XYZ file of C-alpha atoms in Angstrom:
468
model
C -3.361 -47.429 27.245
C 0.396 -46.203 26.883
C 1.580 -44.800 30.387
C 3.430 -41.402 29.604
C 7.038 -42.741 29.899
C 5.853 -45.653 26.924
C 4.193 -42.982 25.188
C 7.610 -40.494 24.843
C 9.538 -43.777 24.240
C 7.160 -44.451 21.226
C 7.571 -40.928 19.627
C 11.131 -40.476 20.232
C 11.261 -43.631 18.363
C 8.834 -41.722 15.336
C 11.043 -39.097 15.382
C 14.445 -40.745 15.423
C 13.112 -42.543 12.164
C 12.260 -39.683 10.277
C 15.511 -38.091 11.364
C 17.168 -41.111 9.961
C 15.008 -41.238 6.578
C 15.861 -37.346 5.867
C 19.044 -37.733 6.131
C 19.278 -41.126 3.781
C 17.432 -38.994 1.442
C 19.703 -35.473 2.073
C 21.912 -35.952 -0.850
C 19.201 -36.436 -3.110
C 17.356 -32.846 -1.794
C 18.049 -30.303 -3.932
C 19.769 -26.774 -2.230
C 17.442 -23.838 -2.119
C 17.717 -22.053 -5.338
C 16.394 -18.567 -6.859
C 14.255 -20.163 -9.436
C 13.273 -17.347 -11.712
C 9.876 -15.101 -11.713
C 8.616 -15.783 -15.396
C 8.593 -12.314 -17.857
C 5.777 -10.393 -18.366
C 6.161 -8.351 -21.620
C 4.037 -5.450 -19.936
C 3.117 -2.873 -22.818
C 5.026 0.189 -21.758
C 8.379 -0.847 -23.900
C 12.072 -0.579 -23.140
C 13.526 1.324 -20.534
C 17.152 1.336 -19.515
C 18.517 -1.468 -17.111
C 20.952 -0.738 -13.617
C 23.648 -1.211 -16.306
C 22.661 1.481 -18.510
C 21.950 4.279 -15.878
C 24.507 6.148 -13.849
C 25.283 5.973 -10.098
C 23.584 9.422 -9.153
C 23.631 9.713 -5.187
C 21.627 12.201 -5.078
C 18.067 12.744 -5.342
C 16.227 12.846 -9.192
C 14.484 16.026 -9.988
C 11.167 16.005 -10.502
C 11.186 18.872 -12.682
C 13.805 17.411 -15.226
C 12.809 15.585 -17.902
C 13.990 12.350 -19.233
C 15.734 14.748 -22.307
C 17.770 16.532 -19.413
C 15.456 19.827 -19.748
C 13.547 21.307 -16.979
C 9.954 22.046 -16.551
C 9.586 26.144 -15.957
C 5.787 26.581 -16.275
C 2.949 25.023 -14.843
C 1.730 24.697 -18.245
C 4.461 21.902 -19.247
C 3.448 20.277 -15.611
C 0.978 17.783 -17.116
C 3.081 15.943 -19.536
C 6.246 15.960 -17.135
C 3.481 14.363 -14.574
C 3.281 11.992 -17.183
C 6.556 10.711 -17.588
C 7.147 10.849 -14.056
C 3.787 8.085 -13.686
C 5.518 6.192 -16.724
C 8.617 5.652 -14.936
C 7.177 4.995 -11.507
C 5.090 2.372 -13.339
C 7.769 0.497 -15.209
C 10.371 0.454 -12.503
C 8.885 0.832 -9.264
C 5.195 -0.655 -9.179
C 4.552 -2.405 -12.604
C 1.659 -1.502 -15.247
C -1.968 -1.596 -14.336
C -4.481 -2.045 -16.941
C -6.521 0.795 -17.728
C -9.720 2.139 -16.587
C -12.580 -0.606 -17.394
C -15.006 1.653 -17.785
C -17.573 -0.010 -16.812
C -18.172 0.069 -12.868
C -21.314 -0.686 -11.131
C -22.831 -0.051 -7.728
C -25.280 -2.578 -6.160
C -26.700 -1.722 -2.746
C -26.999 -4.600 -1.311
C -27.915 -3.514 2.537
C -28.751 -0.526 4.493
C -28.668 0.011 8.163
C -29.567 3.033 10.131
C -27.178 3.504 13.108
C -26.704 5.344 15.982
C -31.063 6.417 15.885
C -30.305 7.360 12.632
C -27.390 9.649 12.995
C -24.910 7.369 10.390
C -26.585 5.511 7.878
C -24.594 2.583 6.840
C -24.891 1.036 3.185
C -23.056 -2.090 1.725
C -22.384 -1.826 -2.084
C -21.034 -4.739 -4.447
C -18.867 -2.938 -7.529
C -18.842 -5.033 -10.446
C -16.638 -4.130 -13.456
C -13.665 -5.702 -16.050
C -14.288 -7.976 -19.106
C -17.508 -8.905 -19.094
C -18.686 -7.389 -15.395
C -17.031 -10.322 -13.894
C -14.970 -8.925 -11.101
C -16.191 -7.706 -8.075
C -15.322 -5.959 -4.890
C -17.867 -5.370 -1.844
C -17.504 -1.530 -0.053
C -18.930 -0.384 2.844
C -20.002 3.524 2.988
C -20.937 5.056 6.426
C -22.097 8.436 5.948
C -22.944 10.837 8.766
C -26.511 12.625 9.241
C -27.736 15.642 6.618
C -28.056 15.481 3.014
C -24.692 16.181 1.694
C -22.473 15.855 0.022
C -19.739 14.645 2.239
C -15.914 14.739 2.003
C -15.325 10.667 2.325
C -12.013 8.864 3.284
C -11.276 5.680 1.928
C -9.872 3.188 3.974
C -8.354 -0.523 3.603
C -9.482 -1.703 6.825
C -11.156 -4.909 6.132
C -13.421 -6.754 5.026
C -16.942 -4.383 4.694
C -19.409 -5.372 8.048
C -22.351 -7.801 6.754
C -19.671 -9.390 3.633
C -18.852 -13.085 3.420
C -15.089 -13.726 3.681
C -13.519 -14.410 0.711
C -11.202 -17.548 0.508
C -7.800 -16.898 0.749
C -3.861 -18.818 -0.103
C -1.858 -18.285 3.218
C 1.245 -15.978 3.262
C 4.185 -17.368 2.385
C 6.272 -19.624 4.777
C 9.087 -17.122 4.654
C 7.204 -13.922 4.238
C 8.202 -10.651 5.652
C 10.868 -12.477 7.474
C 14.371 -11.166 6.172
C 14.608 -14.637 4.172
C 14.942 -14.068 0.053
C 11.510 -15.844 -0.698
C 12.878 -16.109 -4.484
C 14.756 -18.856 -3.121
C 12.956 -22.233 -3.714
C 14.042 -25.639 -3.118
C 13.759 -27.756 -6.755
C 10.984 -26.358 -8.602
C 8.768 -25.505 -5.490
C 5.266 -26.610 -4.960
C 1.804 -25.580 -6.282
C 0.342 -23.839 -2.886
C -2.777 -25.822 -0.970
C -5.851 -24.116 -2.056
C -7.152 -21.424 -0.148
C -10.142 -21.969 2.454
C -12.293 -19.175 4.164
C -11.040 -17.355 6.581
C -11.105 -13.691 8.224
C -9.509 -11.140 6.444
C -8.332 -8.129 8.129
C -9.894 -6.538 10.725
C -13.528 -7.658 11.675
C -15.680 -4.390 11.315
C -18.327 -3.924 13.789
C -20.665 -1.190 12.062
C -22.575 -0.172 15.068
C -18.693 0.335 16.716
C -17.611 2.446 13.504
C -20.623 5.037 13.537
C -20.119 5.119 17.231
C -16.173 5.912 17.207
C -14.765 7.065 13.930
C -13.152 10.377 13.674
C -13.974 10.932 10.389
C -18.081 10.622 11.484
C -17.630 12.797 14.062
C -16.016 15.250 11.904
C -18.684 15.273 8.710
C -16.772 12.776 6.591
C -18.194 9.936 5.313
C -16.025 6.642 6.266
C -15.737 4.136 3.058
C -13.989 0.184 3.933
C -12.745 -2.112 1.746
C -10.610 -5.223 1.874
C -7.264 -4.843 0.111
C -6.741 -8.764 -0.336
C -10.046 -8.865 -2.490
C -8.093 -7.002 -5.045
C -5.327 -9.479 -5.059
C -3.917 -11.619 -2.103
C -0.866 -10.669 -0.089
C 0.802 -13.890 -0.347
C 4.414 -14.831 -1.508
C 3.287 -18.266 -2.148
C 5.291 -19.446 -5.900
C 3.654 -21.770 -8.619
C 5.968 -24.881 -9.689
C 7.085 -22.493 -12.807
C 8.158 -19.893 -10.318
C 5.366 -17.192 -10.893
C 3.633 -15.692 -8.134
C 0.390 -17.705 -6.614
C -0.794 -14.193 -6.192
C -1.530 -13.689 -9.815
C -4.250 -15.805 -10.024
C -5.904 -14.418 -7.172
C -8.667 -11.463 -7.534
C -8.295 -9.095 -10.077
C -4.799 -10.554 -12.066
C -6.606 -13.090 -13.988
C -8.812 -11.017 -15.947
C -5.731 -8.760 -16.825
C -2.840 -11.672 -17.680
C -0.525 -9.497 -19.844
C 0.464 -6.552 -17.123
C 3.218 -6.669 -15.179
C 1.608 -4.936 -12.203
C 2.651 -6.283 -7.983
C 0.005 -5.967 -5.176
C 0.462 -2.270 -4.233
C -0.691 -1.340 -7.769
C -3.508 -3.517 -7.682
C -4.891 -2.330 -4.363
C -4.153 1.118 -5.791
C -6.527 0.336 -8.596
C -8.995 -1.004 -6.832
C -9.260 2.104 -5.010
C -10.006 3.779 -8.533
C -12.819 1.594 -9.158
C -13.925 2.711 -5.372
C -13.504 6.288 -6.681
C -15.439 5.361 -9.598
C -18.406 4.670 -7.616
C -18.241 6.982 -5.698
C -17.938 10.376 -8.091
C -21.536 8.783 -9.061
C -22.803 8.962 -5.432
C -24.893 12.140 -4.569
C -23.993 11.576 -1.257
C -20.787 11.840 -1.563
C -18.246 14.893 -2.627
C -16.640 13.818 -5.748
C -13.979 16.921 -5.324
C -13.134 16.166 -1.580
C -12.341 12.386 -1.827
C -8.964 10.742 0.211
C -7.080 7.771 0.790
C -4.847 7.187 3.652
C -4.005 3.486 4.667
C -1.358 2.067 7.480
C 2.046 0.500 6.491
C 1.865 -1.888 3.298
C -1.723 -0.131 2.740
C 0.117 3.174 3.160
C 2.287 2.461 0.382
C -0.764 1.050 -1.556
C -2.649 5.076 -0.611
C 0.240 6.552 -1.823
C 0.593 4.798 -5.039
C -3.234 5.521 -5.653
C -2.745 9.244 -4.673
C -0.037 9.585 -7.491
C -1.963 7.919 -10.354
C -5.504 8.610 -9.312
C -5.800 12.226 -10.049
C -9.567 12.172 -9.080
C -8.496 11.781 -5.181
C -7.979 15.419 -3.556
C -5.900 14.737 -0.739
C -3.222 11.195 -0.453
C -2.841 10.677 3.331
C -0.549 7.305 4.225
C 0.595 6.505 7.578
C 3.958 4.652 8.884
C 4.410 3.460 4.930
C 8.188 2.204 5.807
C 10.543 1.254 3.232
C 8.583 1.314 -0.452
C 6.257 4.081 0.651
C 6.784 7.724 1.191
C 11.023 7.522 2.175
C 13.570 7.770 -0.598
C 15.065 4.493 -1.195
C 18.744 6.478 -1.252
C 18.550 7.716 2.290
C 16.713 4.588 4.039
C 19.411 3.034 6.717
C 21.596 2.446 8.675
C 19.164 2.808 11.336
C 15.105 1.640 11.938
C 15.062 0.920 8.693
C 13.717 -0.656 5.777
C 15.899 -0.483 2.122
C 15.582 -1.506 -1.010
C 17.696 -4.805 -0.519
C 14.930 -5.385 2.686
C 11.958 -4.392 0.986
C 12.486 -6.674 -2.288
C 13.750 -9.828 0.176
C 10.983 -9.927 2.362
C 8.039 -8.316 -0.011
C 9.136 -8.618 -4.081
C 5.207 -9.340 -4.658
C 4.682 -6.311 -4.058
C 6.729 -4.563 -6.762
C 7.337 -4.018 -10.155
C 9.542 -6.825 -11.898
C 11.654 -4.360 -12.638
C 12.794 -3.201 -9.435
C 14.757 -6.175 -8.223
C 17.873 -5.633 -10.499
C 18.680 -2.244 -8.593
C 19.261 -4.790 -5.259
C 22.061 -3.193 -4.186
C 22.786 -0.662 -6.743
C 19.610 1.903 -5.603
C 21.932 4.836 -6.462
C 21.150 4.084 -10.455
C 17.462 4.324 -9.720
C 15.850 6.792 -12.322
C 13.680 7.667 -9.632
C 13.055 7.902 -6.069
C 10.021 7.894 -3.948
C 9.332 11.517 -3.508
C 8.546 10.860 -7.777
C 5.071 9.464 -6.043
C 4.810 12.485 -3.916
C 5.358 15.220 -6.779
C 2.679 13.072 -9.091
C 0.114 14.374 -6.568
C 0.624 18.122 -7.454
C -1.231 20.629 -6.903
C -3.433 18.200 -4.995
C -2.726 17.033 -1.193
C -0.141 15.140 0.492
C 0.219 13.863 3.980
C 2.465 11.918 4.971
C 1.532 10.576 8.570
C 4.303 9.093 10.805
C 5.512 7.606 14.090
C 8.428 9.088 15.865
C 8.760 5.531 18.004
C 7.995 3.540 14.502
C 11.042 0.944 14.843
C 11.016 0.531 11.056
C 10.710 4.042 10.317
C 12.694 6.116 7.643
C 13.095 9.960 9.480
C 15.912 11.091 7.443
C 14.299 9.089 4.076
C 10.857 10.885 4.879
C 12.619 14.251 5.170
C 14.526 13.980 2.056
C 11.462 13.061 0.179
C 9.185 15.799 1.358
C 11.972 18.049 0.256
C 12.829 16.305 -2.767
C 8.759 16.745 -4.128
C 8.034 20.215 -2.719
C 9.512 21.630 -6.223
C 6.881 20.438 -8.064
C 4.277 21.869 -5.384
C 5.997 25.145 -5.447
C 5.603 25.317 -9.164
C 2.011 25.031 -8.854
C 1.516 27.054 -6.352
C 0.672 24.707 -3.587
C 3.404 24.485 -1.756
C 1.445 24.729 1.735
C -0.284 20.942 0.230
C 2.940 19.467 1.123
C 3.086 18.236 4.797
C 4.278 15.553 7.522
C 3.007 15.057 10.538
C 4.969 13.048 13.715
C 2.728 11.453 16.179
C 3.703 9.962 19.659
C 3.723 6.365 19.039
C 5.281 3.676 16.778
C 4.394 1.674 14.071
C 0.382 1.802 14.142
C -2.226 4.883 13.407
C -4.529 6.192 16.207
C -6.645 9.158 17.287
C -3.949 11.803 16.581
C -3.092 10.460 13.274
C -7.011 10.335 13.006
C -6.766 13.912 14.293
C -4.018 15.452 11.995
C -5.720 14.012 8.756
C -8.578 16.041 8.983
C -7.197 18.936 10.080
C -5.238 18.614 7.077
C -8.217 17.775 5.279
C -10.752 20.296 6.753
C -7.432 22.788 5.494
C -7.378 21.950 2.435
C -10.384 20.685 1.510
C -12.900 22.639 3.229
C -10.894 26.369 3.857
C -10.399 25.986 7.228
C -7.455 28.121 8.990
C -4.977 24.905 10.783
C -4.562 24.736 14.371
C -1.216 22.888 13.904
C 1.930 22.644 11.628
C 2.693 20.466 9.210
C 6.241 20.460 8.266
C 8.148 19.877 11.613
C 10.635 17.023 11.739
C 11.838 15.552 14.900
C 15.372 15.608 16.094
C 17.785 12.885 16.152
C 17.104 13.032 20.047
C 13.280 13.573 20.130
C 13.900 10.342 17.704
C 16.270 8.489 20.263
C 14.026 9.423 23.831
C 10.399 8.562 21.241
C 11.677 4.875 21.405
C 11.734 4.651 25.264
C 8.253 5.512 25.706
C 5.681 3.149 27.050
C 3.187 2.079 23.217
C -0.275 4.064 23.007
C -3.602 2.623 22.182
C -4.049 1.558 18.477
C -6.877 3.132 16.049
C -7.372 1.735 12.785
């Protein structure tokens, strides 16, 4: 046996060899290049390129049209809503297929928790050509008959489902380094292998703890990777490994990233559950925490079926204008389509560092919720937070509520921590909710922005327990 001296000898040796071998071969390595993401001719058409649009600083109006006129009545609403999802679709989060049509609901267990006070029920969905794709739900509903208000909720993987295999992130992802940069032609990623996704769910923990529960909501789960994997993983070809993950197979010639398909997956959720006698088809919400945040708020805007879009600390790409995000806590544009370009539309990535020729802004995804409910749920200590970006947005979007009447269905809400979601978040959302949804007077505002210095002195603090 090699004593411990012998032993670093021997793998100092290993090492200087390889050293020596990588560097014979380190003319012959190709430099990191961007190697191209192959075109997807999406069916929307044409729409003007960076080149073609002006530099407009400030913020688009949601109530001008694309012909330069303005919407007056809430009769022309619908059609401008329209264009607005057109646009947001192209540029910003790439086409979706349409409605299948053809969901399913399989129970496929049923617990009684808590001596029967939340009844817990596990429900496969099955839908898209042929009934071949599927996505697993969990729905915890409280005691009594019904109907319930429900919140849907991204929070993993539904208590009693099997795993799903999954392709590991990308070496480089979410790590400030341009993963469109490959070396050669890349490599094919290693095939996935099972693995927990998420958070683990405990069910008897859920009916003992949630908010929502305690409050007469039901509480639906779901795992956002089973609609397509979060992974920035390239083929040799350059396309995304993502794409042949989940629900992108079925669907080859749509342009769509990851925040759109976890959006529609949440409308196959909602299709289920507008079937469900349990549940209240006209009080149904999404909320979500950081990239499922921005996912919520994307399904808010298109889903017109969900009453109230609640997303929490959604960072750059969610609810903050791209033309106000920086200098400080931060995420832009340029950040947002280095470290996460699965995520978006195709189309996004030629406005890196030109967002002032974007033909839209985020508050577009705020206004597309009119006259229904909007809140957006932040963090005053949330390091990658966008205060003044949030603000503008809210203010940018409340036009379109005011035109409908609904201005009040507009709001924001600050909690004391950073970049998580815990009982006060829990706490604000159904305020909001029980507001809203079920006429109750609020206890609290919602339209109060921090200072600069509440801002500064939030980021001191000691962090807060975490609810999810």
């Amino acid at each position: 046996m090699k004593t411990p001296s012998r032993l670093l000898a021997c793998l100092a040796g290993v090492a200087n060899a390889v050293l020596a071998g990588q560097a014979a071969a380190g003319a012959a390595t190709p430099e990191p290049r961007e190697i191209p993401v192959p075109f997807i001719a999406a069916p929307l058409g044409r729409l003007p390129g960076p080149a073609e649009l002006p530099s407009r600083p400030e913020m688009p109006d949601v109530l001008q049209r694309s012909d330069g006129t303005r919407v007056t009545s809430p009769a022309d609403w619908p059609a401008r809503r329209q264009e607005i999802l057109r646009t947001l679709e192209y540029y910003a989060v790439g086409q979706a297929p349409p409605a299948p049509g053809n969901v399913r609901g399989q129970e496929l267990a049923r617990l009684a928790l808590r001596d029967g006070a939340v009844t817990y029920r596990r429900v496969r969905l099955s839908f898209g050509p042929g009934g071949k794709l599927g996505l697993e739900i969990g729905i915890f509903t409280p005691a009594g008959n019904g109907p319930f208000p429900a919140v849907i909720s991204p929070s993993g993987t539904p208590p009693g489902a099997t795993p799903l295999p999954r392709l590991p992130n990308g070496p480089t992802q979410g790590k400030g380094t341009n993963v469109l940069f490959v070396v050669g032609g890349g490599e094919p990623p290693a095939p996935g292998a099972p693995a927990a996704r998420g958070v683990r769910l405990d069910p008897e923990t859920i009916a003992a703890t949630n908010p929502a529960l305690a409050r007469g909501y039901a509480y639906v789960v779901f795992n956002y990777n089973d609609c397509g994997e979060d992974t920035t993983l390239r083929e040799a070809d350059g396309s995304w490994s993502f794409r042949r993950t989940r629900f992108f197979p079925a669907y080859p010639g749509y342009d769509w990233g990851l925040l759109r398909a976890w959006a529609w997956g949440v409308s196959r959720i909602v299709d289920h559950l507008v079937t469900d006698p349990v549940i209240d088809r006209a009080a149904l919400i999404i909320t979500g925490v950081s990239r499922t945040g921005k996912s919520a708020m994307v399904a808010a805007a298109f889903d017109d079926r969900l009453a109230l879009g609640a997303p929490a600390v959604t960072g750059g790409g969610g609810v903050g204008a791209y033309r106000f995000a920086g200098p400080r806590r931060s995420e832009t544009l340029d950040v947002m389509l280095t470290k996460y370009p699965n995520w978006f539309s195709p189309r996004l990535h030629p406005f890196r560092g030109q967002r002032e020729r974007l033909p839209f802004d985020q508050h577009w995804f705020l206004a597309a919720c009119a006259p229904r409910a909007f809140l957006a749920l932040e963090g005053d200590a949330d390091v990658i937070s966008l205060p003044e970006a949030v603000r503008q947005s809210i203010a940018g979007a409340r036009p379109a509520f005011a035109l409908l009447g609904a201005t009040d269905r507009l709001g924001v809400h600050y909690a004391p921590h950073g970049h998580t979601f815990n009982d006060d978040d829990w706490a604000a959302l159904l305020d909001f909710a029980d507001w809203h949804l079920r006429a109750k007077p609020p206890t609290r505002r919602f339209d109060h922005f921090p200072s600069e210095a509440e801002l500064d002195a939030a980021l001191q603090r000691p962090a807060g327990p975490t609810r999810r």
